[in-house]
Short mmCIF file of C-alpha atoms in Angstrom, two decimals:
data_model
loop_
_atom_site.label_atom_id
_atom_site.label_comp_id
_atom_site.label_asym_id
_atom_site.label_seq_id
_atom_site.Cartn_x
_atom_site.Cartn_y
_atom_site.Cartn_z
CA MET A 275 151.04 -35.98 72.44
CA LYS A 276 153.96 -38.27 73.22
CA GLU A 277 151.64 -40.61 75.01
CA LEU A 278 149.22 -40.69 72.05
CA VAL A 279 151.97 -41.58 69.60
CA GLN A 280 153.94 -44.10 71.70
CA ILE A 281 151.33 -45.78 73.84
CA ARG A 282 148.20 -45.59 71.76
CA SER A 283 150.11 -46.00 68.44
CA LEU A 284 148.54 -43.03 66.69
CA THR A 285 150.24 -41.29 63.84
CA LEU A 286 151.91 -38.00 64.58
CA GLU A 287 149.40 -36.10 62.49
CA THR A 288 146.43 -37.74 64.27
CA ALA A 289 148.00 -37.03 67.68
CA VAL A 290 148.45 -33.35 66.73
CA ASN A 291 144.80 -33.11 65.72
CA VAL A 292 143.68 -34.73 69.02
CA VAL A 293 145.80 -32.32 71.07
CA LEU A 294 144.58 -29.33 69.11
CA SER A 295 140.96 -30.34 69.60
CA ARG A 296 141.45 -30.57 73.38
CA VAL A 297 143.04 -27.15 73.75
CA ASP A 298 140.54 -24.36 74.38
CA SER A 299 140.51 -21.46 72.04
CA ASP A 300 141.31 -19.16 75.00
CA LYS A 301 144.32 -21.06 76.26
CA GLY A 302 146.86 -20.59 73.49
CA THR A 303 145.52 -22.12 70.35
CA GLY A 304 146.46 -18.87 68.69
CA ALA A 305 150.17 -19.69 69.09
CA VAL A 306 149.63 -23.15 67.65
CA ARG A 307 147.65 -21.69 64.77
CA GLU A 308 150.38 -19.13 64.13
CA GLU A 309 152.92 -21.93 64.09
CA ASN A 310 150.70 -23.92 61.70
CA ASN A 311 150.31 -20.85 59.49
CA LEU A 312 154.09 -20.32 59.56
CA SER A 313 154.59 -24.00 58.68
CA GLN A 314 152.10 -23.73 55.83
CA SER A 315 153.84 -20.55 54.63
CA GLN A 316 157.18 -22.36 54.66
CA ASN A 317 155.63 -25.30 52.81
CA SER A 318 154.14 -22.90 50.28
CA HIS A 319 157.53 -21.21 49.86
CA ALA A 320 159.21 -24.60 49.45
CA LEU A 321 156.63 -25.55 46.81
CA GLN A 322 157.24 -22.28 44.97
CA SER A 323 160.98 -22.89 45.16
CA GLN A 324 160.53 -26.41 43.78
CA GLU A 325 158.34 -25.05 41.01
CA GLN A 326 161.02 -22.49 40.12
CA LEU A 327 163.61 -25.27 40.05
CA ARG A 328 161.38 -27.30 37.73
CA GLU A 329 160.94 -24.27 35.45
CA GLN A 330 164.73 -23.77 35.36
CA GLU A 331 165.23 -27.47 34.63
CA ASN A 332 162.64 -27.27 31.85
CA LYS A 333 164.41 -24.23 30.37
CA GLY A 334 167.72 -26.06 30.62
CA MET A 335 166.25 -29.13 28.96
CA ALA A 336 164.74 -26.96 26.20
CA LEU A 337 168.16 -25.38 25.59
CA LEU A 338 169.76 -28.82 25.59
CA PHE A 339 167.25 -30.13 23.05
CA GLN A 340 167.75 -27.04 20.91
CA HIS A 341 171.51 -27.58 21.03
CA MET A 342 171.03 -31.24 20.13
CA GLU A 343 168.85 -30.27 17.14
CA THR A 344 171.51 -27.82 15.99
CA MET A 345 174.17 -30.52 16.32
CA THR A 346 171.97 -32.99 14.43
CA VAL A 347 171.56 -30.52 11.56
CA GLU A 348 175.30 -29.82 11.52
CA PHE A 349 176.03 -33.54 11.63
CA ALA A 350 173.72 -34.15 8.67
CA ALA A 351 175.44 -31.33 6.74
CA MET A 352 178.86 -32.78 7.55
CA LYS A 353 177.69 -36.24 6.49
CA GLN A 354 176.46 -34.83 3.16
CA GLU A 355 179.77 -33.00 2.72
CA LEU A 356 181.66 -36.24 3.35
CA GLN A 357 179.54 -38.05 0.77
CA ASP A 358 180.22 -35.26 -1.73
CA ILE A 359 183.96 -35.52 -1.05
CA LYS A 360 183.83 -39.30 -1.52
CA ALA A 361 182.03 -38.83 -4.85
CA GLN A 362 184.66 -36.27 -5.93
CA ASN A 363 187.42 -38.67 -4.94
CA GLU A 364 185.87 -41.44 -7.02
CA TYR A 365 185.56 -39.07 -9.98
CA LEU A 366 189.19 -37.98 -9.57
CA LYS A 367 190.31 -41.62 -9.39
CA GLU A 368 188.52 -42.29 -12.66
CA VAL A 369 190.10 -39.20 -14.26
CA ILE A 370 193.56 -40.26 -13.07
CA HIS A 371 193.00 -43.80 -14.36
CA THR A 372 191.91 -42.42 -17.74
CA GLN A 373 194.94 -40.10 -17.85
CA GLU A 374 197.26 -42.98 -17.00
CA LYS A 375 195.78 -45.02 -19.86
CA LYS A 376 196.23 -42.09 -22.24
CA GLN A 377 199.81 -41.60 -21.03
CA ALA A 378 200.57 -45.30 -21.54
CA GLN A 379 199.08 -45.16 -25.05
CA LEU A 380 201.16 -42.05 -25.85
CA GLU A 381 204.30 -43.81 -24.60
CA TYR A 382 203.49 -46.86 -26.71
CA ASP A 383 202.80 -44.70 -29.79
CA ARG A 384 206.03 -42.72 -29.28
CA SER A 385 208.03 -45.91 -28.85
CA ASP A 386 206.39 -47.43 -31.93
CA LYS A 387 207.16 -44.29 -34.00
CA GLU A 388 210.77 -44.31 -32.79
CA ASN A 389 211.14 -47.97 -33.75
CA LYS A 390 209.66 -47.34 -37.21
CA ARG A 391 211.92 -44.31 -37.67
CA ASP A 392 214.95 -46.38 -36.61
CA GLU A 393 213.95 -49.14 -39.06
CA GLN A 394 213.56 -46.59 -41.87
CA LEU A 395 216.96 -45.05 -41.03
CA MET A 396 218.62 -48.46 -41.01
CA SER A 397 216.94 -49.33 -44.30
CA LEU A 398 218.09 -46.04 -45.79
CA ILE A 399 221.62 -46.59 -44.53
CA ARG A 400 221.66 -50.10 -46.03
CA ASP A 401 220.31 -48.75 -49.30
CA MET A 402 223.01 -46.06 -49.32
CA GLN A 403 225.71 -48.64 -48.58
CA GLU A 404 224.37 -50.87 -51.32
CA THR A 405 224.29 -47.94 -53.70
CA LYS A 406 227.88 -47.04 -52.77
CA LYS A 407 228.91 -50.65 -53.39
CA MET A 408 227.18 -50.62 -56.77
CA ILE A 409 228.85 -47.32 -57.67
CA ALA A 410 232.20 -48.67 -56.54
CA ALA A 411 231.65 -51.89 -58.52
CA THR A 412 230.63 -49.90 -61.59
CA GLU A 413 233.68 -47.68 -61.29
CA GLU A 414 235.86 -50.71 -60.82
CA LYS A 415 234.42 -52.28 -63.98
CA LYS A 416 234.97 -49.04 -65.86
CA SER A 417 238.53 -48.83 -64.66
CA TRP A 418 239.13 -52.49 -65.53
CA ILE A 419 237.61 -51.98 -68.98
CA ALA A 420 239.54 -48.73 -69.38
CA LYS A 421 242.69 -50.53 -68.42
CA LEU A 422 241.97 -53.25 -70.90
CA LEU A 423 241.09 -50.87 -73.65
CA GLY A 424 243.77 -48.40 -72.73
CA LYS A 425 246.56 -50.89 -73.06
#
């Protein structure tokens, strides 16, 4: 067989077939056939093992895809939640802005009312002082006239 492969440049498989064809069925081909059967059995077992590995890989991939789908759904839900929160924030900003405007208007109105009240008080005080002056002037005239007439 070595000679067939090295010298005649046959492939290993072809050399094996040539050697097997030359061996008589009585002189030990049974052992070679048993070895071939054992080799085929090992190959068959290896193929079954590879098939089992492929099945396990497929199951693993299916689980991975299922997990990815779950994560995609959760991501979409979280994205929607974030959009809802953003919308709520915008609404709250508007409410705060409106409240600040109302508060500023209330402050302005309160200040305006205080100023008007102060002006009315000052006007009333001036009127009272003027009235007191007029009363004092009238009393002074009466006392002057009374002094004139009384003398």
